[in-house]
Backbone atoms as SQL, in Angstrom:
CREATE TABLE atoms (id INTEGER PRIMARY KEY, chain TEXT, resi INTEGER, resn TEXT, atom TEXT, x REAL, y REAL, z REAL);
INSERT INTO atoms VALUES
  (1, 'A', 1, 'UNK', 'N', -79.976, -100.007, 55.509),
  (2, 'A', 1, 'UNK', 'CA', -78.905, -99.624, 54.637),
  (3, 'A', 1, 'UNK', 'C', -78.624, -100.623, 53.533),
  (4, 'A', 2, 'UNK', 'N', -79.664, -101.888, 53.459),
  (5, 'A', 2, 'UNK', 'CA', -79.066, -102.561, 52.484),
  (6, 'A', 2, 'UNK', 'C', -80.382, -102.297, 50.870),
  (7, 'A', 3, 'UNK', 'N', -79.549, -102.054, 49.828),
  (8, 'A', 3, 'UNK', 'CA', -79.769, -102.129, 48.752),
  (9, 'A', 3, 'UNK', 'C', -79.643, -103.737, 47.883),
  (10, 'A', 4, 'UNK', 'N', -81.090, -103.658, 47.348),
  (11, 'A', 4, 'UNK', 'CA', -81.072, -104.996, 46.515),
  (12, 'A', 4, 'UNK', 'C', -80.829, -105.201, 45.431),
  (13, 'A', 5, 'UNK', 'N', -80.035, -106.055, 44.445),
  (14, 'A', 5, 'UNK', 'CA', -79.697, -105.836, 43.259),
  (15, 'A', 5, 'UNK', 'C', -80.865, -105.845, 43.070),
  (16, 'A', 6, 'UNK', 'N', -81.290, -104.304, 42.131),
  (17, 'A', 6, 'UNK', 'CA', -83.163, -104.232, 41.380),
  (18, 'A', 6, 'UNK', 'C', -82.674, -103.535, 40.478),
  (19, 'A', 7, 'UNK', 'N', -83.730, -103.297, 39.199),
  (20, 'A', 7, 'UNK', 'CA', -83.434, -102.286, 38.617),
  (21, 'A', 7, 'UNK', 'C', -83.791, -101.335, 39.335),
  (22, 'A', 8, 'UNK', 'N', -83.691, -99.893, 38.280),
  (23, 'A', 8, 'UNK', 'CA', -83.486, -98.872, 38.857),
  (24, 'A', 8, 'UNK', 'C', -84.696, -98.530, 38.101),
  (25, 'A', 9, 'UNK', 'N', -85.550, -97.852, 38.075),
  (26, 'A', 9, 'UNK', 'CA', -86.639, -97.248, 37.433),
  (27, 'A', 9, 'UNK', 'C', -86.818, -95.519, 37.492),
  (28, 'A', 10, 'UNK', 'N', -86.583, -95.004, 36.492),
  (29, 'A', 10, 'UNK', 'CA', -86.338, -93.758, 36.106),
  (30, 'A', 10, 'UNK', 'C', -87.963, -93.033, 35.780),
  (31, 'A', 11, 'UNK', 'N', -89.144, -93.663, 36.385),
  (32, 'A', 11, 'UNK', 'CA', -89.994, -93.231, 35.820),
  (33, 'A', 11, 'UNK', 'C', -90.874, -92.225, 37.193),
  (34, 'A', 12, 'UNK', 'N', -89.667, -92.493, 38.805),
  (35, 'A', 12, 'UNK', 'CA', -90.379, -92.371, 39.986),
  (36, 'A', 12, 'UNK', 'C', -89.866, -90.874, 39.872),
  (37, 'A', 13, 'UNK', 'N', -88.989, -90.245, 38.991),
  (38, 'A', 13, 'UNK', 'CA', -88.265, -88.994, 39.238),
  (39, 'A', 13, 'UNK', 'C', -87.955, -87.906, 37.958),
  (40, 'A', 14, 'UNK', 'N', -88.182, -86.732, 38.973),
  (41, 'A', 14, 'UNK', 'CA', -88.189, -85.478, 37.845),
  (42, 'A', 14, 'UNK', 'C', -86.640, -85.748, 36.758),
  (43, 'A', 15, 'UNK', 'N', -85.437, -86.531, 37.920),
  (44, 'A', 15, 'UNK', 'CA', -84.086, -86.335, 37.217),
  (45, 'A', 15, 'UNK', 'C', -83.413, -87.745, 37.373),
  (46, 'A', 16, 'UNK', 'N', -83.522, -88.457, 36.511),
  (47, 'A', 16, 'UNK', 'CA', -83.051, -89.844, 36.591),
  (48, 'A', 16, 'UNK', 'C', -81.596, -90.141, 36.519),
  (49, 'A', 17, 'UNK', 'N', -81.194, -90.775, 36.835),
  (50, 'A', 17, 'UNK', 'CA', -79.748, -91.393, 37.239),
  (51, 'A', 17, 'UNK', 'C', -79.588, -92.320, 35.879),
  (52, 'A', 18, 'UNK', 'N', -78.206, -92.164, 35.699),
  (53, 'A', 18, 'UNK', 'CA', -77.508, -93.014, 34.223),
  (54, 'A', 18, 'UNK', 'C', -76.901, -94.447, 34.786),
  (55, 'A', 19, 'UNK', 'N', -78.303, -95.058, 35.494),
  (56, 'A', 19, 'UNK', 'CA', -77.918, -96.231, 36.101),
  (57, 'A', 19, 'UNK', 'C', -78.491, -97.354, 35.506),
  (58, 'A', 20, 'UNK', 'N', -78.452, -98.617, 36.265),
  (59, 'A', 20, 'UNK', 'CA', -79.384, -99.604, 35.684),
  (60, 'A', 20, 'UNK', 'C', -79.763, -100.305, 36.472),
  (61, 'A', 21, 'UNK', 'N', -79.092, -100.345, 37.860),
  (62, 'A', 21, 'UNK', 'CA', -79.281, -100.790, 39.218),
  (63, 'A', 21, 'UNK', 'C', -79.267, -100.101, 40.201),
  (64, 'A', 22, 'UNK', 'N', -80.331, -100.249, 41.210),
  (65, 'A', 22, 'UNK', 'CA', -80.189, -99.147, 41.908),
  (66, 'A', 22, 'UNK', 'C', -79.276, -99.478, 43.310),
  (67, 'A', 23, 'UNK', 'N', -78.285, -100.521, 43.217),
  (68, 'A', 23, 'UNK', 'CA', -76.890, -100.280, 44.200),
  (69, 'A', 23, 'UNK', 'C', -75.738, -99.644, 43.831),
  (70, 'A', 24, 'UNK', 'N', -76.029, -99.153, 42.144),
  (71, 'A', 24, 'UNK', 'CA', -75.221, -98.249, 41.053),
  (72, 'A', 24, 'UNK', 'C', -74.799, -96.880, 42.258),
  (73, 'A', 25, 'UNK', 'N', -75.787, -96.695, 42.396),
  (74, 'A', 25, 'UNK', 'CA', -76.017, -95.095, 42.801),
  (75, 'A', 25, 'UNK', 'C', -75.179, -95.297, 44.340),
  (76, 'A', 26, 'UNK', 'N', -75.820, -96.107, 44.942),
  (77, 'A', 26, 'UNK', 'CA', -74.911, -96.609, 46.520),
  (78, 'A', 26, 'UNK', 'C', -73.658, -96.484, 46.572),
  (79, 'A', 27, 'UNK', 'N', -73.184, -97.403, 45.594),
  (80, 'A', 27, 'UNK', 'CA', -71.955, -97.354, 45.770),
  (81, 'A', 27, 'UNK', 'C', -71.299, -96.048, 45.178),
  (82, 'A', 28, 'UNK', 'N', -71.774, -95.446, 44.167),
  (83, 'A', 28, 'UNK', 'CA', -71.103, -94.063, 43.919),
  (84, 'A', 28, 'UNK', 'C', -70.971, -93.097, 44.876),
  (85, 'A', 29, 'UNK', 'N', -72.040, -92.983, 46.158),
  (86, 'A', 29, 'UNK', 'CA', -72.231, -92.079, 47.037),
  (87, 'A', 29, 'UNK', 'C', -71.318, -92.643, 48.012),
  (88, 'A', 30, 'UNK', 'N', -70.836, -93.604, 47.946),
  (89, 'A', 30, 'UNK', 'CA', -70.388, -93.734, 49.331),
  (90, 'A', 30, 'UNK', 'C', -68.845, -94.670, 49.464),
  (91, 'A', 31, 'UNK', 'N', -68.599, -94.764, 48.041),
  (92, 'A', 31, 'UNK', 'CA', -66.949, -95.623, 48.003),
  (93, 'A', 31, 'UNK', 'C', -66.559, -94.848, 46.856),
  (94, 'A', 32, 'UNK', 'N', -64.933, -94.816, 46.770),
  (95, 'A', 32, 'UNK', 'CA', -64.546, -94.061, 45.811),
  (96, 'A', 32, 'UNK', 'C', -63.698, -95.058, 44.559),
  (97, 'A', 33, 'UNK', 'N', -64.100, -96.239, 45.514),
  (98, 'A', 33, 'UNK', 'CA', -62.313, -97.591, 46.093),
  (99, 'A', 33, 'UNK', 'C', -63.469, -98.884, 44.718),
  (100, 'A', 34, 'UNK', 'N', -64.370, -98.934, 45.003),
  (101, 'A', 34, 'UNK', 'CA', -65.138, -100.022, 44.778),
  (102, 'A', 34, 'UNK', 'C', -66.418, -99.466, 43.263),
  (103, 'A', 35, 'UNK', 'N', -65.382, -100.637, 42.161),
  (104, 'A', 35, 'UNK', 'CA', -66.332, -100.843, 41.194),
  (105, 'A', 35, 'UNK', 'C', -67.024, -102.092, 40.968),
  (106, 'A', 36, 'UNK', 'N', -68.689, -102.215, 40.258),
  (107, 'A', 36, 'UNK', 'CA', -69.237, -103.262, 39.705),
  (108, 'A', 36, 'UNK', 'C', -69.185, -103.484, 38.104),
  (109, 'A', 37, 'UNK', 'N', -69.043, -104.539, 38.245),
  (110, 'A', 37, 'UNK', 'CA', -69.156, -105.020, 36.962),
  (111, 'A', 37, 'UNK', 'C', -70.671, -105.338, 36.520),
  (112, 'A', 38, 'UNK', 'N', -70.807, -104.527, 35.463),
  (113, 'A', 38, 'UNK', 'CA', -72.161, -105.161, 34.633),
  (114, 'A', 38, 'UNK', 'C', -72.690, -106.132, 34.524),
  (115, 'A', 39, 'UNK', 'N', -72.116, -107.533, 34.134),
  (116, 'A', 39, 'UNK', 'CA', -72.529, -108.816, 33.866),
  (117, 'A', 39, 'UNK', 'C', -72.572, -109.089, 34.718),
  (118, 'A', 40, 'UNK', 'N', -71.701, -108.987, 36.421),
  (119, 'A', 40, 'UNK', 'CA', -72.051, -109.719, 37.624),
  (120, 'A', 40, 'UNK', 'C', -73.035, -109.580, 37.811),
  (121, 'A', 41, 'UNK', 'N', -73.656, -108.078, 37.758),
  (122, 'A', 41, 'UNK', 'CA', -74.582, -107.494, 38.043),
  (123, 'A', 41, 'UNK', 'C', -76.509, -107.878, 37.794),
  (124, 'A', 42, 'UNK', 'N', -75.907, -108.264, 36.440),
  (125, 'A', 42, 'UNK', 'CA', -76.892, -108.805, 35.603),
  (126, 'A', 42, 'UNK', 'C', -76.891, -110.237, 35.732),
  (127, 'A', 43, 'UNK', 'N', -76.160, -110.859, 35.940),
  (128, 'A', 43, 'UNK', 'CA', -76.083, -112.500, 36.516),
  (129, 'A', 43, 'UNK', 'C', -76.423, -112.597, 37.337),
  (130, 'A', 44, 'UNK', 'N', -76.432, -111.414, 38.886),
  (131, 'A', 44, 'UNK', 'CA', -76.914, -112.060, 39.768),
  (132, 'A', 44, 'UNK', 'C', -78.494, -111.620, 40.219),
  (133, 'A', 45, 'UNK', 'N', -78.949, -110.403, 39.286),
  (134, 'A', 45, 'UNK', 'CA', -80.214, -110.322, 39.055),
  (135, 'A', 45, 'UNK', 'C', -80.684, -111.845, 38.367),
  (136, 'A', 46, 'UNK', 'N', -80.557, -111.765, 37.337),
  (137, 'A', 46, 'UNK', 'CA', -81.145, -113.060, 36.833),
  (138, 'A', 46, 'UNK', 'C', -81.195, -114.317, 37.736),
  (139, 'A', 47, 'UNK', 'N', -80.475, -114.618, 38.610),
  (140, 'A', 47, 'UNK', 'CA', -80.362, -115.538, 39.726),
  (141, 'A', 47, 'UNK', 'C', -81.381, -115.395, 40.403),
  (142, 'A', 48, 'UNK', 'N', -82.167, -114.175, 40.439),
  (143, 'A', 48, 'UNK', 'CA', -82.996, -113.705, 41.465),
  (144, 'A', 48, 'UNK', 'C', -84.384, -114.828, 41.053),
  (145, 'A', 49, 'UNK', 'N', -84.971, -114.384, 39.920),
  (146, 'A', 49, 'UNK', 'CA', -86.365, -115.894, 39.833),
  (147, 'A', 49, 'UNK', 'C', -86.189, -117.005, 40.425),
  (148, 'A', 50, 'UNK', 'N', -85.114, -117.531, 39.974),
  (149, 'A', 50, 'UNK', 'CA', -84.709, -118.981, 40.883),
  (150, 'A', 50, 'UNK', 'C', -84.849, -119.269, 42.551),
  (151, 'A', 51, 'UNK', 'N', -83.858, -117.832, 42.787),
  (152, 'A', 51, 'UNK', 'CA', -84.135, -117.884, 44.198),
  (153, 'A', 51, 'UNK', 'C', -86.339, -117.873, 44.757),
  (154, 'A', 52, 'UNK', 'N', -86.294, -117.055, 43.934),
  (155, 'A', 52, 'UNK', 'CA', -87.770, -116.565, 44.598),
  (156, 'A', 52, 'UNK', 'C', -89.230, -118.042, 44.357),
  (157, 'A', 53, 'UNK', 'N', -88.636, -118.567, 43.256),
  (158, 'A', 53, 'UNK', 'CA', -89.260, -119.682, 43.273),
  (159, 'A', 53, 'UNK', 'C', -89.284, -120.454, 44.023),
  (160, 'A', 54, 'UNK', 'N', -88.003, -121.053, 44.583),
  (161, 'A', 54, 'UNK', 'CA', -87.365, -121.683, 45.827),
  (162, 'A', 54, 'UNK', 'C', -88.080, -121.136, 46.939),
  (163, 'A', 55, 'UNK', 'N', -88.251, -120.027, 47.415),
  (164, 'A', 55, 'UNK', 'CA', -89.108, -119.423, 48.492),
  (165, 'A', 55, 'UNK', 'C', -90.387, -119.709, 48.276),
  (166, 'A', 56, 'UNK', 'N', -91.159, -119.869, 47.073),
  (167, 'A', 56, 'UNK', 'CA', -92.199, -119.992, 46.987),
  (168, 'A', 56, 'UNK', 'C', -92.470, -121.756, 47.123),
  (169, 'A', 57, 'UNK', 'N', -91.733, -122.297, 46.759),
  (170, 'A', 57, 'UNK', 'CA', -91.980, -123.898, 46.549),
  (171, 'A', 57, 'UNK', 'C', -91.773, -124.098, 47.850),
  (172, 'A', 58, 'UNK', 'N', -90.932, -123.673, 48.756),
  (173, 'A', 58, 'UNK', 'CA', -90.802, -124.061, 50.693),
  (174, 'A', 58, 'UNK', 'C', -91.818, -123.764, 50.868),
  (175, 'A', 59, 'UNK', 'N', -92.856, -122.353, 50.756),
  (176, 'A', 59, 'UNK', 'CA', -94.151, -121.634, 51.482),
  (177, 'A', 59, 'UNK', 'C', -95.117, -123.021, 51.199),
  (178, 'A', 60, 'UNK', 'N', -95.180, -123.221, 49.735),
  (179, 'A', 60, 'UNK', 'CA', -96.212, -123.849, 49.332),
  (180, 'A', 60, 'UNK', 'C', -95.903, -125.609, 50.023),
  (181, 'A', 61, 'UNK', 'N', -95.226, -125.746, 50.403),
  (182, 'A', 61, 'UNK', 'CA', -95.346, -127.056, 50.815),
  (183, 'A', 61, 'UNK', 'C', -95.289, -126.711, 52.482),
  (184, 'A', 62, 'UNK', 'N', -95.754, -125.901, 52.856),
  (185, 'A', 62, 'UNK', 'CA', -96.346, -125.269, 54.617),
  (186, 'A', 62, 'UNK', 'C', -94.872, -125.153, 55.352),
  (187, 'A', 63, 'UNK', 'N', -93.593, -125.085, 54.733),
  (188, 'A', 63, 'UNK', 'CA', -92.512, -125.179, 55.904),
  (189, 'A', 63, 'UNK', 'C', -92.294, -123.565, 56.248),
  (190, 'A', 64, 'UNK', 'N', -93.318, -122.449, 55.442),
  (191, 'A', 64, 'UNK', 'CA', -93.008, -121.163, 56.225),
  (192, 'A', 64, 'UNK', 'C', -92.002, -120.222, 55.334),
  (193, 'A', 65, 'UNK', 'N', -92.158, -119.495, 55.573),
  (194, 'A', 65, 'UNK', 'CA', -91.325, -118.114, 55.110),
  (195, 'A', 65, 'UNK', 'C', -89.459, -118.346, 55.394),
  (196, 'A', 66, 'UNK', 'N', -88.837, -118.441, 54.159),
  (197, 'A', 66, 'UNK', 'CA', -87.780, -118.434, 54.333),
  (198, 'A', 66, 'UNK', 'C', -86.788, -116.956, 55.043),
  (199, 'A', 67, 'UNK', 'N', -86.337, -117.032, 55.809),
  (200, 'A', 67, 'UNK', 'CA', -85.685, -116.383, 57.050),
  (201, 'A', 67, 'UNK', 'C', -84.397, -116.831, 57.196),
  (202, 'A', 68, 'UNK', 'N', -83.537, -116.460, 56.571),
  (203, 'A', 68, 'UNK', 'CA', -81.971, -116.819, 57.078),
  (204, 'A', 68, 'UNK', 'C', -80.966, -115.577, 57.301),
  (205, 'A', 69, 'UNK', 'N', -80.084, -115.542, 58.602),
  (206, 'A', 69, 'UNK', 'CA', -79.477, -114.613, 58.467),
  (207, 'A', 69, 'UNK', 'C', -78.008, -115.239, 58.503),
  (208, 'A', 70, 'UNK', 'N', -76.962, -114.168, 57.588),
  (209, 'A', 70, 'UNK', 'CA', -75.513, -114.742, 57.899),
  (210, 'A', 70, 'UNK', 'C', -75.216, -115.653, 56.613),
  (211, 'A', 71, 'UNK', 'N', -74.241, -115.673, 55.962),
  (212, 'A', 71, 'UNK', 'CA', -73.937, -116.864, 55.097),
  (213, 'A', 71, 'UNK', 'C', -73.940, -118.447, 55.063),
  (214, 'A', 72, 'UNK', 'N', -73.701, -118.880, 56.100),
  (215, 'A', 72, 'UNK', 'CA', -74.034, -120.394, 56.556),
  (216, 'A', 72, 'UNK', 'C', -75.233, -120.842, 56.638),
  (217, 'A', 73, 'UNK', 'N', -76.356, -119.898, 57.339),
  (218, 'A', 73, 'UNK', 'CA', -77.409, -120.337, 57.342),
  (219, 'A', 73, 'UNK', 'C', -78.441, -120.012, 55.988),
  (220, 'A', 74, 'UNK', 'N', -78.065, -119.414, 55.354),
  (221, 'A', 74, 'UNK', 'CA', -78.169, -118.789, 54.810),
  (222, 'A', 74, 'UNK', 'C', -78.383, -120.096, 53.177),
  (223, 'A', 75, 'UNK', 'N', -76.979, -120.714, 53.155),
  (224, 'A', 75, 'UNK', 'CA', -76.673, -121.773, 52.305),
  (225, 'A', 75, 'UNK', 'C', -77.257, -122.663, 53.011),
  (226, 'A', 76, 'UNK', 'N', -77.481, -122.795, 54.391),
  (227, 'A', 76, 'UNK', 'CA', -78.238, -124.480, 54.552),
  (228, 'A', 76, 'UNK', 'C', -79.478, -124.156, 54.148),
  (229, 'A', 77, 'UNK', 'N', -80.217, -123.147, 53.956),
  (230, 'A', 77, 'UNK', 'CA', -81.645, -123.340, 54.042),
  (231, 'A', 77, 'UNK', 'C', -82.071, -123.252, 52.170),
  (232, 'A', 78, 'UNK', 'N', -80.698, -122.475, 51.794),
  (233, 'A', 78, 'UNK', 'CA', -80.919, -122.883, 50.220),
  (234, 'A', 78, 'UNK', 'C', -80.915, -124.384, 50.006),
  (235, 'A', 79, 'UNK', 'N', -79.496, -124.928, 50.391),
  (236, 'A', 79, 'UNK', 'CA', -79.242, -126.294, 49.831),
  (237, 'A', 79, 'UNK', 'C', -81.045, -127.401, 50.441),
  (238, 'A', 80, 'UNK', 'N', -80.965, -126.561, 51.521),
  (239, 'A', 80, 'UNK', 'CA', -82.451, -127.912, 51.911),
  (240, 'A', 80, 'UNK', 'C', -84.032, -127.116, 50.830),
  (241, 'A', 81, 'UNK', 'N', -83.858, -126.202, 50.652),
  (242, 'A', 81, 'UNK', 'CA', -84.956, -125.746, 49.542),
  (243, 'A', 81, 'UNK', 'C', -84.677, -126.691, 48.319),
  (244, 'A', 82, 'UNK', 'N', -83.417, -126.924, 48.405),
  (245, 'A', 82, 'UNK', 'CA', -83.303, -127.169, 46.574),
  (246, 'A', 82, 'UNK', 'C', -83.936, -128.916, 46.836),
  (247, 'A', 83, 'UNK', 'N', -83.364, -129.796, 47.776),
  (248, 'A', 83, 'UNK', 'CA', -83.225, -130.375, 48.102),
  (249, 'A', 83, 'UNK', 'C', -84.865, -131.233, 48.113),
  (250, 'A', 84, 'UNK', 'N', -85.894, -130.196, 48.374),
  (251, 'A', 84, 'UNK', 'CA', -87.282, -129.899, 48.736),
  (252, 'A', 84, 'UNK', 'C', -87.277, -130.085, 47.481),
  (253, 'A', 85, 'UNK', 'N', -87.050, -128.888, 46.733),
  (254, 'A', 85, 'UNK', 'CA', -87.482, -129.198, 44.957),
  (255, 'A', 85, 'UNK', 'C', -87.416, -129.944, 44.005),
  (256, 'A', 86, 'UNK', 'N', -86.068, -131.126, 44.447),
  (257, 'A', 86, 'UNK', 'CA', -85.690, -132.421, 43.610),
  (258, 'A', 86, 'UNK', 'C', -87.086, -133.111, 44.289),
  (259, 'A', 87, 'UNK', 'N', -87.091, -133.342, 45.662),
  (260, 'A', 87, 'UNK', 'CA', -88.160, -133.844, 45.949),
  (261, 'A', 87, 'UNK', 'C', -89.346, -134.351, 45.496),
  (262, 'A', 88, 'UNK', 'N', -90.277, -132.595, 45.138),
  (263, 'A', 88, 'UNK', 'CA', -91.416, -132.770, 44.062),
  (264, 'A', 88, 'UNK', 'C', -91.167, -132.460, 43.064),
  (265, 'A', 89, 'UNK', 'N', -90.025, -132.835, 42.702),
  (266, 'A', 89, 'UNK', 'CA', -89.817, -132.862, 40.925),
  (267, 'A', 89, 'UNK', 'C', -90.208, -134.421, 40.670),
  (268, 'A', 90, 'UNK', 'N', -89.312, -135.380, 41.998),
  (269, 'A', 90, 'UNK', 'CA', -89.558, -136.980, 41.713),
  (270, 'A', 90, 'UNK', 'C', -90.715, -137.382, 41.782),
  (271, 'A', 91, 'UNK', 'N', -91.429, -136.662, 42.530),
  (272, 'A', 91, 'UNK', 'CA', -92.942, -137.014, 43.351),
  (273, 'A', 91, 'UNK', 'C', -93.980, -136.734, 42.216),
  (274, 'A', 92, 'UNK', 'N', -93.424, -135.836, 41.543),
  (275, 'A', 92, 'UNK', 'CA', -94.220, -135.800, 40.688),
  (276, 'A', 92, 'UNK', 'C', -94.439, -136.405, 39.275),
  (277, 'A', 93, 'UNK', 'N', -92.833, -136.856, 38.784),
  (278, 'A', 93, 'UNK', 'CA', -92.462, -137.341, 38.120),
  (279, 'A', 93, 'UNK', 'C', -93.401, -138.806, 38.015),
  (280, 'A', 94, 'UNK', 'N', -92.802, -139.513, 39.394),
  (281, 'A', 94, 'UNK', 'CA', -93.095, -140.895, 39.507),
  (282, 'A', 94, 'UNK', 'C', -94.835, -140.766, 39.504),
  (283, 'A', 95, 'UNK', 'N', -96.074, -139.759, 40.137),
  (284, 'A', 95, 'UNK', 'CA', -97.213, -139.934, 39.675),
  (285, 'A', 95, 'UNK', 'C', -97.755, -139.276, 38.545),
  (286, 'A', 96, 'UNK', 'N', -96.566, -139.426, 37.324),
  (287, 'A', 96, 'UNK', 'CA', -97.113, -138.947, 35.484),
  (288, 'A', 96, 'UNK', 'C', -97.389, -137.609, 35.720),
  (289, 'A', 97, 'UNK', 'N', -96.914, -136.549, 36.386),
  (290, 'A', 97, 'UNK', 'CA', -97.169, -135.334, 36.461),
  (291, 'A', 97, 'UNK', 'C', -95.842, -134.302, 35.873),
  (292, 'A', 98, 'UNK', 'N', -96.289, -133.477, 35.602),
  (293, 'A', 98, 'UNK', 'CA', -94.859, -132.557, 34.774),
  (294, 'A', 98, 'UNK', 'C', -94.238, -131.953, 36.203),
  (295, 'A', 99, 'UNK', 'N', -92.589, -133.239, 35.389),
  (296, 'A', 99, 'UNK', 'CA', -91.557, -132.491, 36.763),
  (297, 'A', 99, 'UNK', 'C', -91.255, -131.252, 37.271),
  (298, 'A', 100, 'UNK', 'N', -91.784, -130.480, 36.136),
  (299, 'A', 100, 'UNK', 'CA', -91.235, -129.359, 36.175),
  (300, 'A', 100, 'UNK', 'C', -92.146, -128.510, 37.212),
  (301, 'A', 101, 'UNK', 'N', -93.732, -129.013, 37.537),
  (302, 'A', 101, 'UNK', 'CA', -94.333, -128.471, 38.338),
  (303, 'A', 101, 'UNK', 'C', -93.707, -128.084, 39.475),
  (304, 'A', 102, 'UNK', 'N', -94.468, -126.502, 40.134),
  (305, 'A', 102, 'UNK', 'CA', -93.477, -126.959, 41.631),
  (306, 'A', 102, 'UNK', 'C', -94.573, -127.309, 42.717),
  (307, 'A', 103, 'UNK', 'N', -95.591, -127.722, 42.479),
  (308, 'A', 103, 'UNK', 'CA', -96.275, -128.198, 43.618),
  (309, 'A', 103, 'UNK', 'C', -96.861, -129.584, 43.416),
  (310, 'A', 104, 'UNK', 'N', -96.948, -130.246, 44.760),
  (311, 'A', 104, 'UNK', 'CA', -97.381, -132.290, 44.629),
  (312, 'A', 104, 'UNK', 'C', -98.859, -131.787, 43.795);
């Protein structure tokens, strides 16, 4: 039952929806009580690369598929990803390599 902030792609259907996200449609079907705001919407899509990089920079340094359930755990395993990423930002830094890389 859970919907991800994504777009919505109007190209899978005979009759497309006047949406732009497809939790647009969710919540219309099923609250009468509860509106989104656009820009949240779009802010927290855009948040989304960041996150997914972060998943990718944990894989690539062998600690495994990020898996958190619940809000607490959820934030520890961000804050220790990020934490990971200052990491080989320095590591890389300090051997003349672009910080910005995300792998040693």
């Amino acid at each position: 039952g859970v919907v991800p902030i994504a777009p919505y792609n109007p190209r899978n259907t005979d009759h497309p929806k006047d949406i732009e996200y497809r939790v647009e449609d969710r919540i219309t079907e099923h609250s009468e009580d509860v509106q989104l705001k656009q820009s949240v919407l779009d802010e927290t899509y855009n948040h989304r690369t960041g996150v997914e990089r972060t998943n990718d920079a944990v894989k690539d340094c062998g600690l495994g598929h990020v898996r958190a359930r619940g809000r607490v755990h959820a934030r520890t395993e961000v804050f220790l990803a990020l934490c990971l990423r200052l990491v080989i930002a320095i590591t890389n830094y300090e051997r003349g390599n672009e910080p910005g890389c995300e792998k040693l």
